[in-house]
C-alpha atoms as an extended CHARMM CRD file, in Angstrom:
* protein
*
        57  EXT
         1         1  MET       CA            -26.3580000000       24.9290000000      -54.2370000000  PROA      1               0.0000000000
         2         2  LYS       CA            -24.1570000000       26.3640000000      -56.9780000000  PROA      2               0.0000000000
         3         3  ILE       CA            -23.8220000000       29.6780000000      -55.1450000000  PROA      3               0.0000000000
         4         4  ILE       CA            -22.8410000000       27.9930000000      -51.8800000000  PROA      4               0.0000000000
         5         5  PHE       CA            -20.3190000000       25.7960000000      -53.6800000000  PROA      5               0.0000000000
         6         6  THR       CA            -18.7990000000       28.8030000000      -55.4510000000  PROA      6               0.0000000000
         7         7  ASP       CA            -18.5760000000       30.7020000000      -52.1610000000  PROA      7               0.0000000000
         8         8  VAL       CA            -16.7190000000       27.8170000000      -50.5410000000  PROA      8               0.0000000000
         9         9  ILE       CA            -14.2370000000       27.6640000000      -53.4260000000  PROA      9               0.0000000000
        10        10  GLU       CA            -13.8150000000       31.4330000000      -53.3170000000  PROA      10              0.0000000000
        11        11  ALA       CA            -13.3090000000       31.4270000000      -49.5560000000  PROA      11              0.0000000000
        12        12  GLN       CA            -10.5610000000       28.8100000000      -49.8560000000  PROA      12              0.0000000000
        13        13  PHE       CA             -8.9770000000       30.6850000000      -52.7490000000  PROA      13              0.0000000000
        14        14  LEU       CA             -9.0980000000       33.9970000000      -50.8930000000  PROA      14              0.0000000000
        15        15  ARG       CA             -7.4510000000       32.3960000000      -47.8840000000  PROA      15              0.0000000000
        16        16  ILE       CA             -4.5030000000       31.3100000000      -50.0480000000  PROA      16              0.0000000000
        17        17  PHE       CA             -4.5520000000       34.6430000000      -51.8800000000  PROA      17              0.0000000000
        18        18  ILE       CA             -4.5590000000       36.6730000000      -48.6680000000  PROA      18              0.0000000000
        19        19  ALA       CA             -1.7410000000       34.5570000000      -47.2530000000  PROA      19              0.0000000000
        20        20  ARG       CA              0.4760000000       35.5040000000      -50.2060000000  PROA      20              0.0000000000
        21        21  VAL       CA             -0.4760000000       39.1370000000      -50.7150000000  PROA      21              0.0000000000
        22        22  SER       CA              0.4660000000       42.0900000000      -48.5320000000  PROA      22              0.0000000000
        23        23  PRO       CA             -1.7400000000       42.7310000000      -45.4560000000  PROA      23              0.0000000000
        24        24  PHE       CA             -2.9860000000       46.0290000000      -46.9150000000  PROA      24              0.0000000000
        25        25  THR       CA             -4.1850000000       44.4450000000      -50.1550000000  PROA      25              0.0000000000
        26        26  ALA       CA             -5.7050000000       41.5480000000      -48.2410000000  PROA      26              0.0000000000
        27        27  LEU       CA             -7.5670000000       44.0330000000      -46.0790000000  PROA      27              0.0000000000
        28        28  THR       CA             -8.8570000000       45.8700000000      -49.1570000000  PROA      28              0.0000000000
        29        29  ILE       CA            -10.1640000000       42.6570000000      -50.7160000000  PROA      29              0.0000000000
        30        30  GLY       CA            -11.6430000000       41.5530000000      -47.3940000000  PROA      30              0.0000000000
        31        31  ASN       CA            -13.4940000000       44.8470000000      -47.0290000000  PROA      31              0.0000000000
        32        32  MET       CA            -15.1160000000       44.6420000000      -50.4620000000  PROA      32              0.0000000000
        33        33  ARG       CA            -18.8070000000       43.7980000000      -50.3660000000  PROA      33              0.0000000000
        34        34  ARG       CA            -20.7580000000       41.4370000000      -52.6260000000  PROA      34              0.0000000000
        35        35  GLU       CA            -21.7250000000       44.3470000000      -54.8970000000  PROA      35              0.0000000000
        36        36  CYS       CA            -18.0380000000       44.8390000000      -55.6910000000  PROA      36              0.0000000000
        37        37  TYR       CA            -17.5830000000       41.1890000000      -56.6390000000  PROA      37              0.0000000000
        38        38  LYS       CA            -16.4250000000       41.9090000000      -60.1950000000  PROA      38              0.0000000000
        39        39  GLU       CA            -13.9500000000       44.5140000000      -58.9900000000  PROA      39              0.0000000000
        40        40  ARG       CA            -12.5530000000       42.0610000000      -56.4710000000  PROA      40              0.0000000000
        41        41  GLN       CA            -12.4200000000       39.3690000000      -59.1500000000  PROA      41              0.0000000000
        42        42  SER       CA            -10.4030000000       41.6190000000      -61.4710000000  PROA      42              0.0000000000
        43        43  ILE       CA             -7.9180000000       42.4000000000      -58.6900000000  PROA      43              0.0000000000
        44        44  ILE       CA             -7.4660000000       38.6830000000      -58.0640000000  PROA      44              0.0000000000
        45        45  GLU       CA             -7.0260000000       38.0280000000      -61.7860000000  PROA      45              0.0000000000
        46        46  LYS       CA             -4.4190000000       40.7850000000      -62.1040000000  PROA      46              0.0000000000
        47        47  TYR       CA             -2.5470000000       39.4080000000      -59.1130000000  PROA      47              0.0000000000
        48        48  PHE       CA             -2.7760000000       35.9100000000      -60.5570000000  PROA      48              0.0000000000
        49        49  GLN       CA             -1.3320000000       37.0790000000      -63.8750000000  PROA      49              0.0000000000
        50        50  MET       CA              1.5350000000       38.8200000000      -62.0680000000  PROA      50              0.0000000000
        51        51  ARG       CA              2.5080000000       36.1540000000      -59.5570000000  PROA      51              0.0000000000
        52        52  VAL       CA              1.0830000000       32.7280000000      -60.3200000000  PROA      52              0.0000000000
        53        53  LEU       CA              1.3600000000       32.3220000000      -64.0780000000  PROA      53              0.0000000000
        54        54  PRO       CA              4.7850000000       31.3510000000      -65.4730000000  PROA      54              0.0000000000
        55        55  LYS       CA              6.7610000000       34.4120000000      -66.5280000000  PROA      55              0.0000000000
        56        56  GLY       CA              8.1720000000       32.8250000000      -69.6780000000  PROA      56              0.0000000000
        57        57  THR       CA              4.8400000000       32.5010000000      -71.4650000000  PROA      57              0.0000000000
């Protein structure tokens, strides 16, 4: 149940993420398999730090 729930959250997050990021990057993330989950996660975190977090802090 936890895995399914996490996947749903991730799918919704990725949809928002892909809508904001360039098509090439979105394609790269979309092409990553489950084995590359941590790599994909780090890309999302880096993007989040760049774009989403306030720049003053």
